[in-house]
PDB file of C-alpha atoms in Angstrom:
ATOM      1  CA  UNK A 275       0.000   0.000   0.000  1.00 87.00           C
ATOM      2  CA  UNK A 276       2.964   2.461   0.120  1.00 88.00           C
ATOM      3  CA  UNK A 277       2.443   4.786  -2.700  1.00 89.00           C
ATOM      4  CA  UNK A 278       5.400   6.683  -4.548  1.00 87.00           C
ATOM      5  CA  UNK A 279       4.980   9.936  -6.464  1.00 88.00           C
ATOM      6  CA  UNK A 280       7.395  10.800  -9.625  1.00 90.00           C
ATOM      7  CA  UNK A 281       7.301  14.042 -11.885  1.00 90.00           C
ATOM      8  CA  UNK A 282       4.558  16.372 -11.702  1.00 89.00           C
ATOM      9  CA  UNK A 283       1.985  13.503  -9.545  1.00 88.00           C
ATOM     10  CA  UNK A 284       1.419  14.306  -5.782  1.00 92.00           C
ATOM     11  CA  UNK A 285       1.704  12.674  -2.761  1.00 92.00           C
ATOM     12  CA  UNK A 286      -1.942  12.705  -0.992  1.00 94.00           C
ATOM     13  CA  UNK A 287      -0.719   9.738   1.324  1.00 88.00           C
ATOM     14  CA  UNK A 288      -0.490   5.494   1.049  1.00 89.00           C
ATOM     15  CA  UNK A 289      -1.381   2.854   3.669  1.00 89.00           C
ATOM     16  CA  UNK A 290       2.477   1.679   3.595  1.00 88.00           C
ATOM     17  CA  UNK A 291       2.489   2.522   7.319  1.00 88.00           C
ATOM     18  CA  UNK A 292      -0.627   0.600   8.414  1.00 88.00           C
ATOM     19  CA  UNK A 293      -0.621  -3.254   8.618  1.00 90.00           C
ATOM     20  CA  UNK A 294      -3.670  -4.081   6.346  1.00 90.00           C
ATOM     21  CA  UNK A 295      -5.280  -7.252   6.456  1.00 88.00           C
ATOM     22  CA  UNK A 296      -4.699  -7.999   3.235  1.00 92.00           C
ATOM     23  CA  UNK A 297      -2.487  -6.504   0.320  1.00 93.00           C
ATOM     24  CA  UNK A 298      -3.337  -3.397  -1.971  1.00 95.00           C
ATOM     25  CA  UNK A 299      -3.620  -4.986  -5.313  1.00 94.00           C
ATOM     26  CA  UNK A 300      -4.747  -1.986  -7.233  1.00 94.00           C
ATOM     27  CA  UNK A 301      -5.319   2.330  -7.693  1.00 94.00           C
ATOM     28  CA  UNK A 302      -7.470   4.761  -9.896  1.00 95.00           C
ATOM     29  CA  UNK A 303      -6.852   8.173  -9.926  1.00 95.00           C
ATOM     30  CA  UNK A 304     -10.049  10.854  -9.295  1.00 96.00           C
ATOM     31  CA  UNK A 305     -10.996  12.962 -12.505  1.00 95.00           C
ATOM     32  CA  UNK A 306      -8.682  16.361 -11.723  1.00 95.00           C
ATOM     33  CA  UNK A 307      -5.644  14.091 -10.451  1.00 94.00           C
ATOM     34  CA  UNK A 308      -5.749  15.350  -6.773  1.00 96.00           C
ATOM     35  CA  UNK A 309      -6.611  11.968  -4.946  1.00 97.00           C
ATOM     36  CA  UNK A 310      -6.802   8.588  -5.514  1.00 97.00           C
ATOM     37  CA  UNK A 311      -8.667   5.087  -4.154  1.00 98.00           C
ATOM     38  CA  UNK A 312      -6.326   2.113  -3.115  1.00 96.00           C
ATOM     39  CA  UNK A 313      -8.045  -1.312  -3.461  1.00 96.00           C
ATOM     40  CA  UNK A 314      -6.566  -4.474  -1.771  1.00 95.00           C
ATOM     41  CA  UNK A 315      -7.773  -7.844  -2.230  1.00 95.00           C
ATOM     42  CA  UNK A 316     -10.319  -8.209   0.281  1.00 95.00           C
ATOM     43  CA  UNK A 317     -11.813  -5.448  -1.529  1.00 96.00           C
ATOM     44  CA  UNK A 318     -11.099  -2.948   1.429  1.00 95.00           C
ATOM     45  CA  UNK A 319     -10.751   0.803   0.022  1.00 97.00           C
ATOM     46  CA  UNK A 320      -8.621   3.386   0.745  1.00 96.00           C
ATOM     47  CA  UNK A 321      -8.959   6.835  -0.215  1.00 98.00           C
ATOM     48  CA  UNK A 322      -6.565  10.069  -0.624  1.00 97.00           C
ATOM     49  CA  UNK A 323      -7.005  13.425  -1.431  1.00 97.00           C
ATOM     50  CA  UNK A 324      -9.916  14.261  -3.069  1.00 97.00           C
ATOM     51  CA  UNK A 325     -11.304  10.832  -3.454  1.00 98.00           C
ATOM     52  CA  UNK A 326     -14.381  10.632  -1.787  1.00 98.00           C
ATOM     53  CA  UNK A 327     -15.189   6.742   0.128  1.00 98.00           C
ATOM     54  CA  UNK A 328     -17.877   5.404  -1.361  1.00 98.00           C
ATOM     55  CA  UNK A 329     -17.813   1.746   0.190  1.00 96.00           C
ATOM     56  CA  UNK A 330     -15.986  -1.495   0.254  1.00 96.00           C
ATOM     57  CA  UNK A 331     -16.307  -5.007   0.901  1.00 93.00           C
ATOM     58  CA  UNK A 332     -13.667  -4.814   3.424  1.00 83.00           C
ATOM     59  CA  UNK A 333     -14.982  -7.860   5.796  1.00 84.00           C
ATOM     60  CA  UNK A 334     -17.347  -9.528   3.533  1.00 88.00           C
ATOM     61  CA  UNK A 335     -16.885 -12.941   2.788  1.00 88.00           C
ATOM     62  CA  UNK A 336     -15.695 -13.159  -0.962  1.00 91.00           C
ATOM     63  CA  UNK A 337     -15.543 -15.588  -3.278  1.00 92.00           C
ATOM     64  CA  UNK A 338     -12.392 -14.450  -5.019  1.00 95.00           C
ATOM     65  CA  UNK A 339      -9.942 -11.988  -4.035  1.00 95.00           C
ATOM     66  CA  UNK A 340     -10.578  -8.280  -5.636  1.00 96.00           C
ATOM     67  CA  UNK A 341      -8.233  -7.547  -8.819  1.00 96.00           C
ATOM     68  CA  UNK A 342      -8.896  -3.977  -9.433  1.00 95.00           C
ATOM     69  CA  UNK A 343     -10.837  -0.860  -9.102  1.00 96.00           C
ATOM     70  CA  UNK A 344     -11.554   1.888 -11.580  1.00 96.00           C
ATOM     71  CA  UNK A 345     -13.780   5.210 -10.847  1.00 96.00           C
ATOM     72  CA  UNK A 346     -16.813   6.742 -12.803  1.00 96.00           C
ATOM     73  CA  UNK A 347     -15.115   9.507 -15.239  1.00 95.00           C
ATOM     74  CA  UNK A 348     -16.600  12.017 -13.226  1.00 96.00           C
ATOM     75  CA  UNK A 349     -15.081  10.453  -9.920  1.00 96.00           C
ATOM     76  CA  UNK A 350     -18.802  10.208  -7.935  1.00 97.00           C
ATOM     77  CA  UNK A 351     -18.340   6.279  -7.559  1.00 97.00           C
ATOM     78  CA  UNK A 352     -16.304   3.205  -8.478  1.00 97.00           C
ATOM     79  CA  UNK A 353     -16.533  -0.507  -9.610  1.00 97.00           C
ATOM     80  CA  UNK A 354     -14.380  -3.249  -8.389  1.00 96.00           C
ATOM     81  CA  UNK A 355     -13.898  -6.344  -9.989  1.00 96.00           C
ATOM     82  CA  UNK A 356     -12.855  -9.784  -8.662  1.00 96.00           C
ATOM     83  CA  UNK A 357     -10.608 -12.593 -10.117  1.00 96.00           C
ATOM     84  CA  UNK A 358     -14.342 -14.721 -11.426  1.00 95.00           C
ATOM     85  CA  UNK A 359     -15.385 -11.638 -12.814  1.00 95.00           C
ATOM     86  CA  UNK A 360     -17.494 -10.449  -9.622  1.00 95.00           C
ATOM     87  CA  UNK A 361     -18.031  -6.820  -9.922  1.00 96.00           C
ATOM     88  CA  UNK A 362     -19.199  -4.527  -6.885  1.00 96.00           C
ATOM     89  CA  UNK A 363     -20.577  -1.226  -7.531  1.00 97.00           C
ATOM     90  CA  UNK A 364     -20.339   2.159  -5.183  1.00 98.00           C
ATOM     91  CA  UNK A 365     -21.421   5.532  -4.933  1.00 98.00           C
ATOM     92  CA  UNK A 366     -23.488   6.526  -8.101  1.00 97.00           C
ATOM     93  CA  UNK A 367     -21.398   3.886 -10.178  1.00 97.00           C
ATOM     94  CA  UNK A 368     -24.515   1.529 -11.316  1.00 96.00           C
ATOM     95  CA  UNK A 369     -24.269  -2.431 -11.627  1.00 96.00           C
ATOM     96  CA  UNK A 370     -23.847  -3.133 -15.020  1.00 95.00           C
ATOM     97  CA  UNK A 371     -22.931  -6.954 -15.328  1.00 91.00           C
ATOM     98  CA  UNK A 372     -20.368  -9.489 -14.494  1.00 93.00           C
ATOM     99  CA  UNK A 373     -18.955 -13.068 -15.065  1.00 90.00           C
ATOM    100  CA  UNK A 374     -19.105 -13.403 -10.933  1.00 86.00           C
ATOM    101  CA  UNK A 375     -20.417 -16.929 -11.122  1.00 85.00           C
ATOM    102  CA  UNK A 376     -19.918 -17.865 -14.849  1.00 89.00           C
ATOM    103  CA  UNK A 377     -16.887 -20.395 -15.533  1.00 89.00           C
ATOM    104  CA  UNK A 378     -14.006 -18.653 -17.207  1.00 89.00           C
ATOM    105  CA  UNK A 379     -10.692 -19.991 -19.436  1.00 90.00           C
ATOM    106  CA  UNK A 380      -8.597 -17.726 -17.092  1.00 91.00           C
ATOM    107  CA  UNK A 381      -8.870 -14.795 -14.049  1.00 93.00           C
ATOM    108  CA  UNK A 382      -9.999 -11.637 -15.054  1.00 94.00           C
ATOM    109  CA  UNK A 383      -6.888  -9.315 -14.065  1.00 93.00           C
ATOM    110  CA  UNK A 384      -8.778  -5.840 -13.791  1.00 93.00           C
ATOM    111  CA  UNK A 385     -11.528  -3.494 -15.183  1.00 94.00           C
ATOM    112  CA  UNK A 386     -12.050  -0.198 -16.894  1.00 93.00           C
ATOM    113  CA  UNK A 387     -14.775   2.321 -17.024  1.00 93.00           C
ATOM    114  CA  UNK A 388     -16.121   3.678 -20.391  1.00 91.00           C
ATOM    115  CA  UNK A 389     -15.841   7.411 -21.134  1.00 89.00           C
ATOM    116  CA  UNK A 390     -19.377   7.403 -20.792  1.00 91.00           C
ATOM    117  CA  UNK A 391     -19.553   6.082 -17.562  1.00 90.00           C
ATOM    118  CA  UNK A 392     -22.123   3.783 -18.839  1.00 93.00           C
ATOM    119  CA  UNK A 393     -20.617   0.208 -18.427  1.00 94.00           C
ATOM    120  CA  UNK A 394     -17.017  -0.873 -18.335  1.00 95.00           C
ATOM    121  CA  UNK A 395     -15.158  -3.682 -19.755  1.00 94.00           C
ATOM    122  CA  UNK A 396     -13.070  -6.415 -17.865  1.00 93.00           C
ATOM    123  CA  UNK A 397      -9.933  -8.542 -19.342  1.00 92.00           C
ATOM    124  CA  UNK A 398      -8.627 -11.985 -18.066  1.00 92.00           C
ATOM    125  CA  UNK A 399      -5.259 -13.298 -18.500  1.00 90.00           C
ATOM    126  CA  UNK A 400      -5.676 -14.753 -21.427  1.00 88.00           C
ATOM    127  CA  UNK A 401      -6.934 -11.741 -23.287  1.00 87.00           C
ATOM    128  CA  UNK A 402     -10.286 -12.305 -23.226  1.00 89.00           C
ATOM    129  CA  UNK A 403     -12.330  -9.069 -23.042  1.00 91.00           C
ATOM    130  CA  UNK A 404     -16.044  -8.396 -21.405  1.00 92.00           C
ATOM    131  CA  UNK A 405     -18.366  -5.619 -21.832  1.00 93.00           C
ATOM    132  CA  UNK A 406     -21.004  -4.485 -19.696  1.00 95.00           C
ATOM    133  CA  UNK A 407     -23.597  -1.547 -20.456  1.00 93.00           C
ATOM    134  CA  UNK A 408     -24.077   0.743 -22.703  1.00 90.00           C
ATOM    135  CA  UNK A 409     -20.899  -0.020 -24.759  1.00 87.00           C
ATOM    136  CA  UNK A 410     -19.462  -1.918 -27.382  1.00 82.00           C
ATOM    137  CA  UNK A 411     -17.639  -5.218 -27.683  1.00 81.00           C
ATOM    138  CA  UNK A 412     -14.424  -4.640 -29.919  1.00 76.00           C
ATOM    139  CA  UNK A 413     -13.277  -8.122 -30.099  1.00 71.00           C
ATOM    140  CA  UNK A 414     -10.543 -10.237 -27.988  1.00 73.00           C
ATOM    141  CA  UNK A 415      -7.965 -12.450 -28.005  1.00 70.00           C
ATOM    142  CA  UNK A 416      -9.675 -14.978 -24.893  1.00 64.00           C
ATOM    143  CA  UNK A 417      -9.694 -18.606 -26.008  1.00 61.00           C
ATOM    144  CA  UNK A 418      -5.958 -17.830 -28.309  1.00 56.00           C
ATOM    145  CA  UNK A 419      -3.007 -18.445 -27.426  1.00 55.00           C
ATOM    146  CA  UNK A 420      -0.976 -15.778 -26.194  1.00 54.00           C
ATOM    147  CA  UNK A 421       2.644 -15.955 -25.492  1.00 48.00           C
ATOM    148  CA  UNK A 422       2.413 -14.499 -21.444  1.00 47.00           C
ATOM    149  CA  UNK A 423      -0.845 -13.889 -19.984  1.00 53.00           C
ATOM    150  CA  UNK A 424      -2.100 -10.268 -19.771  1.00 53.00           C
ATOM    151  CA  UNK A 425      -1.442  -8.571 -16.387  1.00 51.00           C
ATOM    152  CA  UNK A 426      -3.229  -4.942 -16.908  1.00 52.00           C
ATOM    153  CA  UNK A 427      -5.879  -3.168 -18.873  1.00 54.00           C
ATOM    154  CA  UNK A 428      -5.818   0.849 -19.138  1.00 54.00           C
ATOM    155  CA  UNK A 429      -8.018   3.199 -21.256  1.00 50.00           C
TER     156      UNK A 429
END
């Protein structure tokens, strides 16, 4: 959870000093760049700056650990996804769909919110990619082989 600020990014603090339960596996940065939301696995959330807590699942029972997190473009809520695709929605982020449940060729490895903030797509290690909600499927590479499995997914 330590967090480590280069060039012209700030420092609005980390949880590298606090002995979390378990580890931060992922960040998202709010709209104007003055805060930002920690995830770890358990799906506990963190937040710095500007970034406003909207919830977590920080001591529910999960099914599979939390991957990733990604805000609404205009920062007023956040999804976070889980390795079997579970998503969990916050704030005024709206439940759009998930693979939570649905039998998958490899972990989903994180998620990212449309421009629109009307759905988001996820990816899995093996490049397959899901979309949820107002937005369109582009194509993937799940079910091919790839020479390393995918370990991020940015817009």
């Amino acid at each position: 959870g330590g967090v480590f600020s280069f060039g012209d990014a700030r420092f609005y603090g980390s949880t590298g000093g606090v002995r979390l339960v378990k580890p931060v596996v992922g960040m998202a940065a709010t709209p104007d760049g003055k805060g930002y939301w920690l995830v770890a696995s358990d799906g506990g959330v963190f937040a710095f700056g500007d970034a406003r807590f909207y919830g977590s699942t920080g001591g529910v029972a999960l099914t599979r650990p939390v991957v990733g997190l990604t805000a609404l473009p205009d920062g007023a809520g956040y999804w976070m996804v889980a390795s079997d695709g579970g998503v969990f929605a916050f704030g005024a982020a709206r439940f759009r769909g998930s693979t939570g449940g649905d039998r998958l060729a490899a972990p989903v490895i994180g998620l990212v919110a449309a421009g629109n903030g009307a759905g988001y797509w996820m990816a899995a290690a093996d490049g397959g990619v899901f979309a949820f909600g107002d937005i369109h499927f582009y194509g993937s590479a799940g079910g091919s082989p790839v020479p390393a499995p995918v370990v991020a997914i940015a817009n």
